[in-house]
PDB file of C-alpha atoms in Angstrom:
ATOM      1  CA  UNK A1247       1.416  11.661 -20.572  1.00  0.00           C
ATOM      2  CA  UNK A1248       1.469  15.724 -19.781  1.00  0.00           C
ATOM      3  CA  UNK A1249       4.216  17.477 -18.980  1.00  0.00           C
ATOM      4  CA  UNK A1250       3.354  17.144 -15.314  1.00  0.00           C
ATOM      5  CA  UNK A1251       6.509  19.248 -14.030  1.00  0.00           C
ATOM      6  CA  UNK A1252       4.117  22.431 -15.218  1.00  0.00           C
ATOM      7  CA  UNK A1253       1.184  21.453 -13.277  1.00  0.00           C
ATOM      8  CA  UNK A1254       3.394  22.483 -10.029  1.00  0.00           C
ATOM      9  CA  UNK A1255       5.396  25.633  -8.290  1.00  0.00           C
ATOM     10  CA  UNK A1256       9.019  25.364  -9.590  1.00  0.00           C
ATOM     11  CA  UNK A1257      10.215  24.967  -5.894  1.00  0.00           C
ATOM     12  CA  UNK A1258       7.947  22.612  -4.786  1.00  0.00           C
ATOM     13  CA  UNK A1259       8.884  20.297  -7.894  1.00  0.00           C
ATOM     14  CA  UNK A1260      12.310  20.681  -6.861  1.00  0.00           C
ATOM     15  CA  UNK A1261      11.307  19.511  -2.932  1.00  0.00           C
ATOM     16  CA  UNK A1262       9.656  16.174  -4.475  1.00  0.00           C
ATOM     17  CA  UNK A1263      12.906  15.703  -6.385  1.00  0.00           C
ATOM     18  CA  UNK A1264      14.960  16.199  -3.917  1.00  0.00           C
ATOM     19  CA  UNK A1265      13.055  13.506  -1.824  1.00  0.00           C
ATOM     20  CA  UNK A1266      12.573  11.374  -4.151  1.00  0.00           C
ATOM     21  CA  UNK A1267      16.692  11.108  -4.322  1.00  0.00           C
ATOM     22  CA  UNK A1268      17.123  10.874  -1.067  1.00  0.00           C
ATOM     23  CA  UNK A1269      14.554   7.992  -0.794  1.00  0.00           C
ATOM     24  CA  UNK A1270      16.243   6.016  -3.811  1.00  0.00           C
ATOM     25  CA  UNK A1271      19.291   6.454  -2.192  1.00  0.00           C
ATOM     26  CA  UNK A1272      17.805   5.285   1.070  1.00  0.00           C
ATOM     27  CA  UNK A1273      16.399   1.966  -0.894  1.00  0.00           C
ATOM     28  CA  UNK A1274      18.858   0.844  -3.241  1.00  0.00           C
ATOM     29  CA  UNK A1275      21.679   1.027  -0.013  1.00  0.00           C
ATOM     30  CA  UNK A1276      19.181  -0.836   1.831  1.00  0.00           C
ATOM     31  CA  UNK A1277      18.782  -3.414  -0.564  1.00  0.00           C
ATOM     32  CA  UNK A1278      22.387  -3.749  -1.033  1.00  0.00           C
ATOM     33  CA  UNK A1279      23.038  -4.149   2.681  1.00  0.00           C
ATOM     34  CA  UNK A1280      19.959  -7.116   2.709  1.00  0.00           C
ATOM     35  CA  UNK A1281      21.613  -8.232  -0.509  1.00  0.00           C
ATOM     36  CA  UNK A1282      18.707  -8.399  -2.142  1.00  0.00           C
ATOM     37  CA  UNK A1283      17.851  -7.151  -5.829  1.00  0.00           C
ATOM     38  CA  UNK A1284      17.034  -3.622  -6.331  1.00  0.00           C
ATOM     39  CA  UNK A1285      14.306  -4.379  -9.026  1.00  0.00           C
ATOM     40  CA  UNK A1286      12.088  -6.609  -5.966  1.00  0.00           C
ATOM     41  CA  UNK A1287      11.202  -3.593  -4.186  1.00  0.00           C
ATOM     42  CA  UNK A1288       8.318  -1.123  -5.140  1.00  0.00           C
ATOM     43  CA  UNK A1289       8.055   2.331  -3.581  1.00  0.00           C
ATOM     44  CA  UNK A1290       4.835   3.281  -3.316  1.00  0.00           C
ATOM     45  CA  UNK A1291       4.284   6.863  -3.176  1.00  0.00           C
ATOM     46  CA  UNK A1292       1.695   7.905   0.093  1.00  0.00           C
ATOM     47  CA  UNK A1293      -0.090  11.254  -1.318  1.00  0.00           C
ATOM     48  CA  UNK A1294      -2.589  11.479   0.976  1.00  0.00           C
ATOM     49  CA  UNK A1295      -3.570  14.771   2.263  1.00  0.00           C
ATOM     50  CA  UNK A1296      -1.546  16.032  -0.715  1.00  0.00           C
ATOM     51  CA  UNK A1297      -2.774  17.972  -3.845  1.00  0.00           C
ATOM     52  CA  UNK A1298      -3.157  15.970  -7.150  1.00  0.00           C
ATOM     53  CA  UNK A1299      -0.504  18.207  -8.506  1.00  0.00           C
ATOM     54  CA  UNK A1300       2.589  16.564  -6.361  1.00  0.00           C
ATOM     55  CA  UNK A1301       0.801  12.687  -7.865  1.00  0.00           C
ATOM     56  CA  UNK A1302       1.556  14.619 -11.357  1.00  0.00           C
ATOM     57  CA  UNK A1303       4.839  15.939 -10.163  1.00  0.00           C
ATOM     58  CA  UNK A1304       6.012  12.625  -9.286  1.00  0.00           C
ATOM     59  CA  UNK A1305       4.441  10.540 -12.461  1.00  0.00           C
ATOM     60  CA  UNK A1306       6.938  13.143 -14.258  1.00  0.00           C
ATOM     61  CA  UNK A1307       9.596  12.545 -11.897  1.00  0.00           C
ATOM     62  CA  UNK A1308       9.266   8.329 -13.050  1.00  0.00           C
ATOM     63  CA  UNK A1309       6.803   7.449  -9.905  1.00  0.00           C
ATOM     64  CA  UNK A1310       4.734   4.893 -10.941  1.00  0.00           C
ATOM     65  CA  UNK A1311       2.887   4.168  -7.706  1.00  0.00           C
ATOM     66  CA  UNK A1312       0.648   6.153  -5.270  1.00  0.00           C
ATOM     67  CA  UNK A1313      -0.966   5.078  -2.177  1.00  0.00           C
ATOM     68  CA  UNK A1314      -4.118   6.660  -0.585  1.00  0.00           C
ATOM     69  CA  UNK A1315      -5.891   5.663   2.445  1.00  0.00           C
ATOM     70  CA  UNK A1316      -9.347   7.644   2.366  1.00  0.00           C
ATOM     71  CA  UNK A1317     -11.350   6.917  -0.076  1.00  0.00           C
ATOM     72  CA  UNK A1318     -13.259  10.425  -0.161  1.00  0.00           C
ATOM     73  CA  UNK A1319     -10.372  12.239  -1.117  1.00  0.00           C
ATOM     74  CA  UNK A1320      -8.280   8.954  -3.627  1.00  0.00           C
ATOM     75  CA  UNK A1321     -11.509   9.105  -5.315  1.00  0.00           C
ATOM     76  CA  UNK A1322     -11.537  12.675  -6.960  1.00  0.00           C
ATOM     77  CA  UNK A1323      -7.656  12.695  -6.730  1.00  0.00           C
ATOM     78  CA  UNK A1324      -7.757   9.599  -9.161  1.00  0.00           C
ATOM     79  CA  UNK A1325      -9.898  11.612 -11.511  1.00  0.00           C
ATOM     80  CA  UNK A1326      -7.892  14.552 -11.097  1.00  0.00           C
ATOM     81  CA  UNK A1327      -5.032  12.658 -12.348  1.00  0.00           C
ATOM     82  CA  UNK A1328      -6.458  10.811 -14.647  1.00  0.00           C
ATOM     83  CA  UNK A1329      -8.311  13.998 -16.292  1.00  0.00           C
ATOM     84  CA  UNK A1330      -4.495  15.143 -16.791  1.00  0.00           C
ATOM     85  CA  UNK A1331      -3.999  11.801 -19.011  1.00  0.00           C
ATOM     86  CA  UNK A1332      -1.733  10.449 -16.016  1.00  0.00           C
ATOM     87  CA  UNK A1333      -2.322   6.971 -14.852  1.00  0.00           C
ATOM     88  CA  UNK A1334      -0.421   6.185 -12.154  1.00  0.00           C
ATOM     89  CA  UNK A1335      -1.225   2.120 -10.181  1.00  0.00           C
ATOM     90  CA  UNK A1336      -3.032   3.430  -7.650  1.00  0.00           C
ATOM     91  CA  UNK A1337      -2.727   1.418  -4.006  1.00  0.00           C
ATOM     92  CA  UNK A1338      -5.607   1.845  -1.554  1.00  0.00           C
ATOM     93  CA  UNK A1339      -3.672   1.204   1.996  1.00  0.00           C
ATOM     94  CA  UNK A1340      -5.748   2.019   4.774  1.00  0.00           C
ATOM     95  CA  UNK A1341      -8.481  -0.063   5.999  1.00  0.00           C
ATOM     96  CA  UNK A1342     -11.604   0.227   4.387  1.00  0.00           C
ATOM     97  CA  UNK A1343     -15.278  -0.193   5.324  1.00  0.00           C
ATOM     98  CA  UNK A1344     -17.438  -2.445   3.297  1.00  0.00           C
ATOM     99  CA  UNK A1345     -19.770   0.175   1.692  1.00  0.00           C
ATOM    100  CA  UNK A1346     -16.587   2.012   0.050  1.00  0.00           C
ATOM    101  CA  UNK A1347     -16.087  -1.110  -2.110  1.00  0.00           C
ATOM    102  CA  UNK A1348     -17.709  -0.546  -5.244  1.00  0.00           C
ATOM    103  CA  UNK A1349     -16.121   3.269  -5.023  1.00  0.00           C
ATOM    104  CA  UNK A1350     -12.387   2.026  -4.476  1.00  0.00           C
ATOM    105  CA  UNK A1351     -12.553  -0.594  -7.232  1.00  0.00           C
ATOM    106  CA  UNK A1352     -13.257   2.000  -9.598  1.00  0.00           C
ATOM    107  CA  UNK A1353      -9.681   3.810  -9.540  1.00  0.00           C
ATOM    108  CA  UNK A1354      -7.748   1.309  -7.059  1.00  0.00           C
ATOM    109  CA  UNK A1355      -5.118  -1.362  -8.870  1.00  0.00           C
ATOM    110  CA  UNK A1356      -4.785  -2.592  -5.932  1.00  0.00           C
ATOM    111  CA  UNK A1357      -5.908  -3.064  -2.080  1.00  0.00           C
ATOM    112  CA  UNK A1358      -3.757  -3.551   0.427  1.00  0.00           C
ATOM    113  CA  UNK A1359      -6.023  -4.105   3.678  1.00  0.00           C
ATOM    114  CA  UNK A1360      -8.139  -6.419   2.820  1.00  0.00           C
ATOM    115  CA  UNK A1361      -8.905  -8.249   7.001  1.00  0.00           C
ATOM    116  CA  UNK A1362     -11.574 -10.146   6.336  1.00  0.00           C
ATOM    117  CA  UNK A1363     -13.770 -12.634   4.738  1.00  0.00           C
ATOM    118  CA  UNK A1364     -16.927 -10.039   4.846  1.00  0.00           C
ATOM    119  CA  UNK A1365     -14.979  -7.596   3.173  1.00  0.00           C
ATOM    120  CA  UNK A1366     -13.392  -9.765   0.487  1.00  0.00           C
ATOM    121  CA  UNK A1367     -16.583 -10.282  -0.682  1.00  0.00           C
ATOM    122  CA  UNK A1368     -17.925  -6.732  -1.079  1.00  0.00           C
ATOM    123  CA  UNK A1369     -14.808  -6.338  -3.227  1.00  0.00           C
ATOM    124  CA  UNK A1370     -15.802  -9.487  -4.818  1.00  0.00           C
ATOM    125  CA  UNK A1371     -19.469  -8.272  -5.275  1.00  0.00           C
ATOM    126  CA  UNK A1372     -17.869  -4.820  -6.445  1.00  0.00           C
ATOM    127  CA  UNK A1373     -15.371  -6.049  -9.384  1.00  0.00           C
ATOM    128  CA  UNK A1374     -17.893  -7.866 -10.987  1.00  0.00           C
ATOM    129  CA  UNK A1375     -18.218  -5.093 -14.060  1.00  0.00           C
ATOM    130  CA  UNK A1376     -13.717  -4.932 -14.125  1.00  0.00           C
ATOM    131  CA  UNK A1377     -12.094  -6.150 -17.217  1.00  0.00           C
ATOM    132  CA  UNK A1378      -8.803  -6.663 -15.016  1.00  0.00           C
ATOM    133  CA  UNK A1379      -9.049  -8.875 -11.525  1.00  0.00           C
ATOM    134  CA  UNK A1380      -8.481  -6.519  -8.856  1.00  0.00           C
ATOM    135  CA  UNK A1381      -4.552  -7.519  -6.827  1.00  0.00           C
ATOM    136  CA  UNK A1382      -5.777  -8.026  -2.818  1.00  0.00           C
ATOM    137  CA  UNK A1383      -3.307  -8.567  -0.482  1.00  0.00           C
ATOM    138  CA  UNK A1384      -4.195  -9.366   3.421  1.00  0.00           C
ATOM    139  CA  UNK A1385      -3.302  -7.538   5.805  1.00  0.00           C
ATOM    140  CA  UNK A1386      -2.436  -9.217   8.919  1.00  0.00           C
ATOM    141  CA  UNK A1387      -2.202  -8.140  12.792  1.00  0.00           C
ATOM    142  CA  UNK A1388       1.096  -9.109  13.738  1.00  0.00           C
ATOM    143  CA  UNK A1389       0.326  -8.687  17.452  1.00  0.00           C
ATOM    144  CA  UNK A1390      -3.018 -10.004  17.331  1.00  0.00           C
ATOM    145  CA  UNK A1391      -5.101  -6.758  18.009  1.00  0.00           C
ATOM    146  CA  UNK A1392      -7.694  -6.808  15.584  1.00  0.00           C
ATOM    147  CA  UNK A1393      -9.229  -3.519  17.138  1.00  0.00           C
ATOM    148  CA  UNK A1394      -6.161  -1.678  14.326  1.00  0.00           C
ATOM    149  CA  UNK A1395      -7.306  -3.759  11.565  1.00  0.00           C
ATOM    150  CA  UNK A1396      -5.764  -7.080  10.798  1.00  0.00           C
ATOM    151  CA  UNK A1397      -6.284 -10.886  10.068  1.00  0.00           C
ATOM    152  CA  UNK A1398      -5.121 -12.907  12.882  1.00  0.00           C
ATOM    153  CA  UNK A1399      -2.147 -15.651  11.666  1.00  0.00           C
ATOM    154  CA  UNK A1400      -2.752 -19.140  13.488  1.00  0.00           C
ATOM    155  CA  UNK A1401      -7.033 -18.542  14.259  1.00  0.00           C
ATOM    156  CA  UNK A1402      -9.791 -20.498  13.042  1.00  0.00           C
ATOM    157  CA  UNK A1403     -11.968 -17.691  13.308  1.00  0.00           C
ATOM    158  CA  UNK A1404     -14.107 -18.262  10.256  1.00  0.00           C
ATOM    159  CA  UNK A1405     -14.533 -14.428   9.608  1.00  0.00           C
ATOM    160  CA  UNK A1406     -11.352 -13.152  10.701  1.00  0.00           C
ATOM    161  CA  UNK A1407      -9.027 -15.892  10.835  1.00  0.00           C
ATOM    162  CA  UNK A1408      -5.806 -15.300   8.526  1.00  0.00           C
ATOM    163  CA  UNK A1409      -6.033 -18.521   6.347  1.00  0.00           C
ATOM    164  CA  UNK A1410     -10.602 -18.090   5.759  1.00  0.00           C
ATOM    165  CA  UNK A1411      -9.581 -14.153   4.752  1.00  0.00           C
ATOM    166  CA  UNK A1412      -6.880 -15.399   2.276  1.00  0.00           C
ATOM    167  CA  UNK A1413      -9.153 -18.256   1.085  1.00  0.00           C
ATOM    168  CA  UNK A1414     -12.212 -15.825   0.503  1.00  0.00           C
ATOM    169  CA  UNK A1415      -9.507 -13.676  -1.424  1.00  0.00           C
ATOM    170  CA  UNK A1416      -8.041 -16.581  -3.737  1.00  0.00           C
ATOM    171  CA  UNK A1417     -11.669 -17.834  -4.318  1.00  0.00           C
ATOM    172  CA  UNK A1418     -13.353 -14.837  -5.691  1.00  0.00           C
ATOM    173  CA  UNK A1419     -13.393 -14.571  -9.572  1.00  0.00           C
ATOM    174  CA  UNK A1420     -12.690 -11.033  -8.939  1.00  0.00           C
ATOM    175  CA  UNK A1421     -10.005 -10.625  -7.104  1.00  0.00           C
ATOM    176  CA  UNK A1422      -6.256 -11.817  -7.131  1.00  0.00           C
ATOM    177  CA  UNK A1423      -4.722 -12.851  -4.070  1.00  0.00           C
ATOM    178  CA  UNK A1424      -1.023 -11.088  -4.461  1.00  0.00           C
ATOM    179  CA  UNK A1425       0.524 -11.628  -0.764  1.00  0.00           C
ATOM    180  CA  UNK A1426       0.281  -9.786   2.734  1.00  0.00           C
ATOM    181  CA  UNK A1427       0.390  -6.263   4.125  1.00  0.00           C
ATOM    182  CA  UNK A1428       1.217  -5.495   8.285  1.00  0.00           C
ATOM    183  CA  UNK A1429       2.012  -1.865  10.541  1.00  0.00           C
ATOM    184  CA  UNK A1430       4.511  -2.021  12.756  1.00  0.00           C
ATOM    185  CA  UNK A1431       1.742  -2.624  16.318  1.00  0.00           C
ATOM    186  CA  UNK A1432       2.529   0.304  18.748  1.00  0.00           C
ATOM    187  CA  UNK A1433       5.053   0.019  21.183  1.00  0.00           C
ATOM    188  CA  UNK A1434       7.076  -2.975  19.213  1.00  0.00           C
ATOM    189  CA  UNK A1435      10.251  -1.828  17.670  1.00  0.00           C
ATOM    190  CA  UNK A1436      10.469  -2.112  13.895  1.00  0.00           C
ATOM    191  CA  UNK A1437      12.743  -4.752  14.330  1.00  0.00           C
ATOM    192  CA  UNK A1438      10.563  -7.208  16.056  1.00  0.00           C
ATOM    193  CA  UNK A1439       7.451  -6.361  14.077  1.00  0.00           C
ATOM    194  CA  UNK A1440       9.136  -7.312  10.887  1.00  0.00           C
ATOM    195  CA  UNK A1441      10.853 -10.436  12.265  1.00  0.00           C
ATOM    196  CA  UNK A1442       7.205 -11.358  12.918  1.00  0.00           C
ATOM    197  CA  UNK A1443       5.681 -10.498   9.675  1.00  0.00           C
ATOM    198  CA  UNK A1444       8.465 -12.486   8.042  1.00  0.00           C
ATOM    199  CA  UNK A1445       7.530 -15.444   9.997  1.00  0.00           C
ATOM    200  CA  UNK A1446       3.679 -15.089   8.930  1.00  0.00           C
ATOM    201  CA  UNK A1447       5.054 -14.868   5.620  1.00  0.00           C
ATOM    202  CA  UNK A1448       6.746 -17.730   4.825  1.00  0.00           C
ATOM    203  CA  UNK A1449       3.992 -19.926   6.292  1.00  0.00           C
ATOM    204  CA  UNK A1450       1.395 -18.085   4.202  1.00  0.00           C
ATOM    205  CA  UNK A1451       3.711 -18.649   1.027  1.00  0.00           C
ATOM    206  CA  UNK A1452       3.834 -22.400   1.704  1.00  0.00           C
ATOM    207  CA  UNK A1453      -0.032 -22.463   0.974  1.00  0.00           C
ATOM    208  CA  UNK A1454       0.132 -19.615  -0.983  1.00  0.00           C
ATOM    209  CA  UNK A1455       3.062 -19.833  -3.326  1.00  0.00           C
ATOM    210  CA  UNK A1456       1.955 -17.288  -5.435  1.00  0.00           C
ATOM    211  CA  UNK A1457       1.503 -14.903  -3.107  1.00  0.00           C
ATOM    212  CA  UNK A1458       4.710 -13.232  -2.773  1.00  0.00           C
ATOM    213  CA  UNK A1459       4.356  -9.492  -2.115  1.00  0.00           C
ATOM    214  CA  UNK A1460       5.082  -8.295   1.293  1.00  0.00           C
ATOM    215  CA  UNK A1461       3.604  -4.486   1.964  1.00  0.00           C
ATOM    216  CA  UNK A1462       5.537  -3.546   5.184  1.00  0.00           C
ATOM    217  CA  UNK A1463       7.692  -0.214   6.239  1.00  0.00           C
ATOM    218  CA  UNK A1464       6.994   3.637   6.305  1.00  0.00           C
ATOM    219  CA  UNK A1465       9.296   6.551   5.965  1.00  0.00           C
ATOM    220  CA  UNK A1466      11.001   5.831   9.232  1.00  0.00           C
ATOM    221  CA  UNK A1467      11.481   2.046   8.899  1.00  0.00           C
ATOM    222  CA  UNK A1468      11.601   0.818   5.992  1.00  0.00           C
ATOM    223  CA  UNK A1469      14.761  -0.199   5.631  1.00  0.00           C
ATOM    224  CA  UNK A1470      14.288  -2.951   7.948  1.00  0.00           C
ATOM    225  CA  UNK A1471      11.273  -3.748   6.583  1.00  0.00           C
ATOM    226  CA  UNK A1472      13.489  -4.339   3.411  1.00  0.00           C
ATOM    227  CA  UNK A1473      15.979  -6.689   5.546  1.00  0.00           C
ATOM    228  CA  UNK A1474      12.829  -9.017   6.355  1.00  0.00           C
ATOM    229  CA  UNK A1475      11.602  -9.040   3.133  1.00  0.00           C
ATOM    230  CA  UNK A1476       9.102  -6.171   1.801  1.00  0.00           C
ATOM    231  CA  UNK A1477       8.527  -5.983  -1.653  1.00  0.00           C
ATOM    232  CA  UNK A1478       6.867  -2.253  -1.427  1.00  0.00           C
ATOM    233  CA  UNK A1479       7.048   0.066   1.346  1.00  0.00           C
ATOM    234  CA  UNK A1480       4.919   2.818   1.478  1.00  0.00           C
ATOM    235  CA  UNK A1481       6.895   6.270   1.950  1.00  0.00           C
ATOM    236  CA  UNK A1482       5.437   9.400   2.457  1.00  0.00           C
ATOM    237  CA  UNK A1483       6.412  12.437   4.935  1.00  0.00           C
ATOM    238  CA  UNK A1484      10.067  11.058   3.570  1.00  0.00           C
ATOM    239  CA  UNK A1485       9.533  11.803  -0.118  1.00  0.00           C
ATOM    240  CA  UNK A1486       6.623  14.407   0.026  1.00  0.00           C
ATOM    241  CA  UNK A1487       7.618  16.172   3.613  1.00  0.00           C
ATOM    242  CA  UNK A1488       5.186  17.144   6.560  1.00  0.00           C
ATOM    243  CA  UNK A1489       1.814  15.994   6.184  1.00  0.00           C
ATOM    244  CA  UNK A1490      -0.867  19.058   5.928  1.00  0.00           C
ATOM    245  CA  UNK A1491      -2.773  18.581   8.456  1.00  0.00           C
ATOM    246  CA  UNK A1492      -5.925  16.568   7.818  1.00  0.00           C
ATOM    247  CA  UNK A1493      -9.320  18.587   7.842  1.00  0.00           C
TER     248      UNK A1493
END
């Protein structure tokens, strides 16, 4: 790995350390208060809008994970990085259309919005050349809008349906069903949102047991998030500070 700490302005290295801390800080007392091991909870790094040079700042800081949710700019980031001879696990987190599949399999470890059964296969279709299975995890609408991207726990619908997206998922020689991934809808406190999600979570575990992550939380909620179960929570304005505005 390069000495990524030179790759970035000596006071902006010290900003990502200094949030990085903080965040820590922020997880481990969470995960004290839910009395739940430290070790079970993954922090996953959101660098969009953000120069390659903070992902490199970070892998030398001990980040292992990065999230990006545009596939335009994750693409040539991931090179970027990788050029540098850093591999981070790269998450893809935002939704994604089908013809972006065979792109984001090329740099993403894992997906995190995978809604339904058309788009499981186009990731299916698109791992076919990976030596590794690609690690899927559903994301599910936890009020049932599935106009902001979602399955839908509890319907039959044979496209969109919660149980025929996880199914197409688990089937698919390609892909590795790892558990679920859920926003907080708009206008529901964190508190109920995540209540929710752990509900739709322990029924999905009972059919699939192995199945066990839970993507849930941002920078201003996670910690309850953390209460209700989430293995990785996505952090980003927290750890990396504004967001640049997007172009």
């Amino acid at each position: 790995m390069t000495d990524s700490s030179a790759t970035v302005r000596p006071d902006r290295h010290a900003e990502l350390a200094a949030g990085l801390a903080q965040v820590r800080t922020r997880i481990d007392d969470a995960c004290a208060q839910a009395g739940r091991d430290r070790a079970e909870v993954t922090m996953i790094a959101v660098t969009k809008t953000y120069p390659a040079s903070d992902v490199l700042a970070l892998a030398g800081l001990g980040v292992t994970d990065m999230g990006e949710n545009r596939d335009q700019e994750a693409a040539g980031k991931a090179a970027e990085v990788a050029a540098a001879g850093v591999r981070p696990r790269w998450h893809f987190i935002g939704q994604l259309q089908r013809n972006k599949a065979r792109s984001v399999v090329r740099y993403a470890d894992v997906v995190h919005s995978v809604d339904s059964v058309r788009l499981a296969r186009a990731l299916a279709t698109a791992t076919a050349d990976r030596r590794e299975p690609l690690d899927a995890l559903v994301q599910v609408s936890i009020d049932g809008d599935a106009a902001r991207g979602g399955a839908l726990p509890g319907s039959a619908d044979p496209a969109a349906g919660l149980e025929p997206v996880a199914e197409a998922v688990a089937d698919a020689p390609g892909l590795r069903l790892v558990g679920l991934m859920a926003v907080a809808p708009l206008g529901w406190e964190p508190e109920r949102a995540f209540a929710r999600l752990a509900e739709v979570a322990d029924a999905f575990r009972a059919v699939h047991p192995g199945a066990t992550a839970l993507s849930a939380g941002m920078s201003g909620d996670f910690e309850i998030a953390i209460r209700y179960g989430a293995t990785h929570v996505r952090v980003g304005s927290a750890l990396l500070g504004m967001r640049p505005t997007l172009r």
